[in-house]
JSON list of C-alpha atoms in Angstrom, two decimals:
[
{"chain": "A", "resi": 1, "resn": "ALA", "atom": "CA", "xyz": [3.96, -4.01, 22.62]},
{"chain": "A", "resi": 2, "resn": "GLN", "atom": "CA", "xyz": [1.77, -6.98, 21.75]},
{"chain": "A", "resi": 3, "resn": "CYS", "atom": "CA", "xyz": [-0.88, -5.82, 24.25]},
{"chain": "A", "resi": 4, "resn": "LEU", "atom": "CA", "xyz": [-1.06, -2.39, 22.61]},
{"chain": "A", "resi": 5, "resn": "CYS", "atom": "CA", "xyz": [-1.44, -3.99, 19.20]},
{"chain": "A", "resi": 6, "resn": "ASN", "atom": "CA", "xyz": [-4.12, -6.33, 20.52]},
{"chain": "A", "resi": 7, "resn": "LEU", "atom": "CA", "xyz": [-5.98, -3.36, 22.00]},
{"chain": "A", "resi": 8, "resn": "ALA", "atom": "CA", "xyz": [-5.94, -1.49, 18.68]},
{"chain": "A", "resi": 9, "resn": "TYR", "atom": "CA", "xyz": [-6.91, -4.63, 16.76]},
{"chain": "A", "resi": 10, "resn": "ALA", "atom": "CA", "xyz": [-9.78, -5.51, 19.10]},
{"chain": "A", "resi": 11, "resn": "ASN", "atom": "CA", "xyz": [-11.21, -2.00, 18.86]},
{"chain": "A", "resi": 12, "resn": "ALA", "atom": "CA", "xyz": [-10.91, -2.07, 15.07]},
{"chain": "A", "resi": 13, "resn": "ILE", "atom": "CA", "xyz": [-12.72, -5.41, 14.93]},
{"chain": "A", "resi": 14, "resn": "ALA", "atom": "CA", "xyz": [-15.41, -3.99, 17.24]},
{"chain": "A", "resi": 15, "resn": "ASP", "atom": "CA", "xyz": [-15.53, -0.85, 15.07]},
{"chain": "A", "resi": 16, "resn": "SER", "atom": "CA", "xyz": [-14.93, 1.26, 18.16]},
{"chain": "A", "resi": 17, "resn": "VAL", "atom": "CA", "xyz": [-12.89, 4.42, 18.66]},
{"chain": "A", "resi": 18, "resn": "PRO", "atom": "CA", "xyz": [-13.30, 5.33, 22.32]},
{"chain": "A", "resi": 19, "resn": "ARG", "atom": "CA", "xyz": [-13.01, 9.05, 23.07]},
{"chain": "A", "resi": 20, "resn": "LEU", "atom": "CA", "xyz": [-11.42, 10.08, 26.31]},
{"chain": "A", "resi": 21, "resn": "ASP", "atom": "CA", "xyz": [-12.34, 13.03, 28.51]},
{"chain": "A", "resi": 22, "resn": "ASP", "atom": "CA", "xyz": [-9.49, 15.14, 27.15]},
{"chain": "A", "resi": 23, "resn": "GLY", "atom": "CA", "xyz": [-10.85, 14.81, 23.58]},
{"chain": "A", "resi": 24, "resn": "SER", "atom": "CA", "xyz": [-8.20, 12.38, 22.44]},
{"chain": "A", "resi": 25, "resn": "THR", "atom": "CA", "xyz": [-8.94, 8.85, 21.33]},
{"chain": "A", "resi": 26, "resn": "LEU", "atom": "CA", "xyz": [-7.73, 5.53, 22.60]},
{"chain": "A", "resi": 27, "resn": "PHE", "atom": "CA", "xyz": [-5.86, 5.23, 19.30]},
{"chain": "A", "resi": 28, "resn": "ASP", "atom": "CA", "xyz": [-3.97, 8.47, 20.04]},
{"chain": "A", "resi": 29, "resn": "HIS", "atom": "CA", "xyz": [-2.74, 6.93, 23.27]},
{"chain": "A", "resi": 30, "resn": "ILE", "atom": "CA", "xyz": [-1.95, 3.58, 21.66]},
{"chain": "A", "resi": 31, "resn": "ALA", "atom": "CA", "xyz": [0.21, 5.36, 19.07]},
{"chain": "A", "resi": 32, "resn": "GLU", "atom": "CA", "xyz": [2.00, 7.41, 21.72]},
{"chain": "A", "resi": 33, "resn": "LYS", "atom": "CA", "xyz": [2.81, 4.35, 23.83]},
{"chain": "A", "resi": 34, "resn": "SER", "atom": "CA", "xyz": [3.69, 2.14, 20.84]},
{"chain": "A", "resi": 35, "resn": "ILE", "atom": "CA", "xyz": [6.26, 4.35, 19.14]},
{"chain": "A", "resi": 36, "resn": "PRO", "atom": "CA", "xyz": [9.01, 3.82, 21.75]},
{"chain": "A", "resi": 37, "resn": "LEU", "atom": "CA", "xyz": [8.36, 0.06, 21.60]},
{"chain": "A", "resi": 38, "resn": "LEU", "atom": "CA", "xyz": [8.43, -0.42, 17.82]},
{"chain": "A", "resi": 39, "resn": "ARG", "atom": "CA", "xyz": [11.85, -2.06, 17.92]},
{"chain": "A", "resi": 40, "resn": "THR", "atom": "CA", "xyz": [10.20, -4.98, 19.76]},
{"chain": "A", "resi": 41, "resn": "PHE", "atom": "CA", "xyz": [7.43, -5.46, 17.18]},
{"chain": "A", "resi": 42, "resn": "HIS", "atom": "CA", "xyz": [7.24, -8.56, 15.02]},
{"chain": "A", "resi": 43, "resn": "PRO", "atom": "CA", "xyz": [6.07, -8.44, 11.38]},
{"chain": "A", "resi": 44, "resn": "GLN", "atom": "CA", "xyz": [2.53, -9.50, 12.29]},
{"chain": "A", "resi": 45, "resn": "THR", "atom": "CA", "xyz": [2.41, -6.82, 14.97]},
{"chain": "A", "resi": 46, "resn": "PHE", "atom": "CA", "xyz": [3.37, -4.10, 12.46]},
{"chain": "A", "resi": 47, "resn": "SER", "atom": "CA", "xyz": [0.75, -5.38, 10.06]},
{"chain": "A", "resi": 48, "resn": "ASN", "atom": "CA", "xyz": [-2.06, -5.57, 12.61]},
{"chain": "A", "resi": 49, "resn": "MET", "atom": "CA", "xyz": [-1.22, -2.20, 14.14]},
{"chain": "A", "resi": 50, "resn": "VAL", "atom": "CA", "xyz": [-1.25, -0.17, 10.93]},
{"chain": "A", "resi": 51, "resn": "TRP", "atom": "CA", "xyz": [-4.28, -2.10, 9.64]},
{"chain": "A", "resi": 52, "resn": "SER", "atom": "CA", "xyz": [-6.19, -1.24, 12.83]},
{"chain": "A", "resi": 53, "resn": "PHE", "atom": "CA", "xyz": [-5.37, 2.45, 12.55]},
{"chain": "A", "resi": 54, "resn": "GLU", "atom": "CA", "xyz": [-6.26, 2.56, 8.86]},
{"chain": "A", "resi": 55, "resn": "LYS", "atom": "CA", "xyz": [-9.52, 0.65, 9.31]},
{"chain": "A", "resi": 56, "resn": "MET", "atom": "CA", "xyz": [-10.74, 3.08, 11.93]},
{"chain": "A", "resi": 57, "resn": "GLY", "atom": "CA", "xyz": [-9.60, 6.19, 10.04]},
{"chain": "A", "resi": 58, "resn": "GLU", "atom": "CA", "xyz": [-7.20, 6.95, 12.86]},
{"chain": "A", "resi": 59, "resn": "SER", "atom": "CA", "xyz": [-4.13, 7.47, 10.76]},
{"chain": "A", "resi": 60, "resn": "ASN", "atom": "CA", "xyz": [-1.35, 8.81, 12.92]},
{"chain": "A", "resi": 61, "resn": "HIS", "atom": "CA", "xyz": [1.38, 10.18, 10.68]},
{"chain": "A", "resi": 62, "resn": "LEU", "atom": "CA", "xyz": [4.10, 9.88, 13.30]},
{"chain": "A", "resi": 63, "resn": "LEU", "atom": "CA", "xyz": [3.21, 6.26, 14.03]},
{"chain": "A", "resi": 64, "resn": "PHE", "atom": "CA", "xyz": [3.20, 5.34, 10.34]},
{"chain": "A", "resi": 65, "resn": "GLU", "atom": "CA", "xyz": [6.50, 7.18, 9.81]},
{"chain": "A", "resi": 66, "resn": "LYS", "atom": "CA", "xyz": [8.16, 5.38, 12.73]},
{"chain": "A", "resi": 67, "resn": "VAL", "atom": "CA", "xyz": [6.75, 2.00, 11.66]},
{"chain": "A", "resi": 68, "resn": "ALA", "atom": "CA", "xyz": [8.21, 2.55, 8.18]},
{"chain": "A", "resi": 69, "resn": "ASP", "atom": "CA", "xyz": [11.57, 3.56, 9.68]},
{"chain": "A", "resi": 70, "resn": "GLN", "atom": "CA", "xyz": [11.60, 0.44, 11.83]},
{"chain": "A", "resi": 71, "resn": "ILE", "atom": "CA", "xyz": [10.70, -1.88, 8.93]},
{"chain": "A", "resi": 72, "resn": "VAL", "atom": "CA", "xyz": [13.36, -0.35, 6.68]},
{"chain": "A", "resi": 73, "resn": "ALA", "atom": "CA", "xyz": [15.93, -0.77, 9.46]},
{"chain": "A", "resi": 74, "resn": "LEU", "atom": "CA", "xyz": [15.25, -4.50, 9.80]},
{"chain": "A", "resi": 75, "resn": "PRO", "atom": "CA", "xyz": [18.30, -6.54, 8.78]},
{"chain": "A", "resi": 76, "resn": "ASP", "atom": "CA", "xyz": [16.17, -8.95, 6.77]},
{"chain": "A", "resi": 77, "resn": "LEU", "atom": "CA", "xyz": [12.74, -8.29, 5.29]},
{"chain": "A", "resi": 78, "resn": "GLU", "atom": "CA", "xyz": [12.35, -12.03, 4.80]},
{"chain": "A", "resi": 79, "resn": "THR", "atom": "CA", "xyz": [11.11, -12.15, 8.39]},
{"chain": "A", "resi": 80, "resn": "PHE", "atom": "CA", "xyz": [7.85, -10.85, 6.91]},
{"chain": "A", "resi": 81, "resn": "LYS", "atom": "CA", "xyz": [5.50, -13.38, 5.39]},
{"chain": "A", "resi": 82, "resn": "PRO", "atom": "CA", "xyz": [4.20, -12.11, 2.04]},
{"chain": "A", "resi": 83, "resn": "GLN", "atom": "CA", "xyz": [0.72, -11.57, 3.50]},
{"chain": "A", "resi": 84, "resn": "GLU", "atom": "CA", "xyz": [2.07, -9.55, 6.44]},
{"chain": "A", "resi": 85, "resn": "PHE", "atom": "CA", "xyz": [4.10, -7.32, 4.15]},
{"chain": "A", "resi": 86, "resn": "SER", "atom": "CA", "xyz": [1.32, -6.79, 1.62]},
{"chain": "A", "resi": 87, "resn": "ASN", "atom": "CA", "xyz": [-1.20, -6.01, 4.40]},
{"chain": "A", "resi": 88, "resn": "THR", "atom": "CA", "xyz": [1.22, -3.50, 5.88]},
{"chain": "A", "resi": 89, "resn": "LEU", "atom": "CA", "xyz": [1.76, -1.77, 2.54]},
{"chain": "A", "resi": 90, "resn": "LEU", "atom": "CA", "xyz": [-1.97, -1.80, 1.79]},
{"chain": "A", "resi": 91, "resn": "ALA", "atom": "CA", "xyz": [-2.71, -0.16, 5.15]},
{"chain": "A", "resi": 92, "resn": "PHE", "atom": "CA", "xyz": [-0.15, 2.55, 4.36]},
{"chain": "A", "resi": 93, "resn": "ALA", "atom": "CA", "xyz": [-1.71, 3.16, 0.95]},
{"chain": "A", "resi": 94, "resn": "LYS", "atom": "CA", "xyz": [-5.30, 3.20, 2.20]},
{"chain": "A", "resi": 95, "resn": "ALA", "atom": "CA", "xyz": [-4.36, 5.54, 5.05]},
{"chain": "A", "resi": 96, "resn": "GLY", "atom": "CA", "xyz": [-2.76, 7.94, 2.58]},
{"chain": "A", "resi": 97, "resn": "GLU", "atom": "CA", "xyz": [0.64, 7.44, 4.15]},
{"chain": "A", "resi": 98, "resn": "SER", "atom": "CA", "xyz": [3.70, 6.96, 2.04]},
{"chain": "A", "resi": 99, "resn": "ASN", "atom": "CA", "xyz": [7.33, 6.30, 2.62]},
{"chain": "A", "resi": 100, "resn": "PRO", "atom": "CA", "xyz": [9.60, 6.07, -0.43]},
{"chain": "A", "resi": 101, "resn": "ARG", "atom": "CA", "xyz": [11.95, 3.72, 1.40]},
{"chain": "A", "resi": 102, "resn": "LEU", "atom": "CA", "xyz": [9.21, 1.10, 1.75]}
]
């Protein structure tokens, strides 16, 4: 999970959205592979992942929905540092994604 987040983050920092031969993007594949692993994400991983997608304009509704579900299901939101939580919410807002439970 951390490797997928790092891959998204590195490409966002490099301002790069690689396109694959099938017309999809690397971010499409990162989202697809990340969703089943979200239960293993840490607060910083959630924050960096959604920030990376938002920064590159690669909003993936299903990914954002599943991230929100996973965050809401956490037994204790105090595992998030204030900066991690605010960055996560800001990425949701800037990506045009919303989840009333967040």
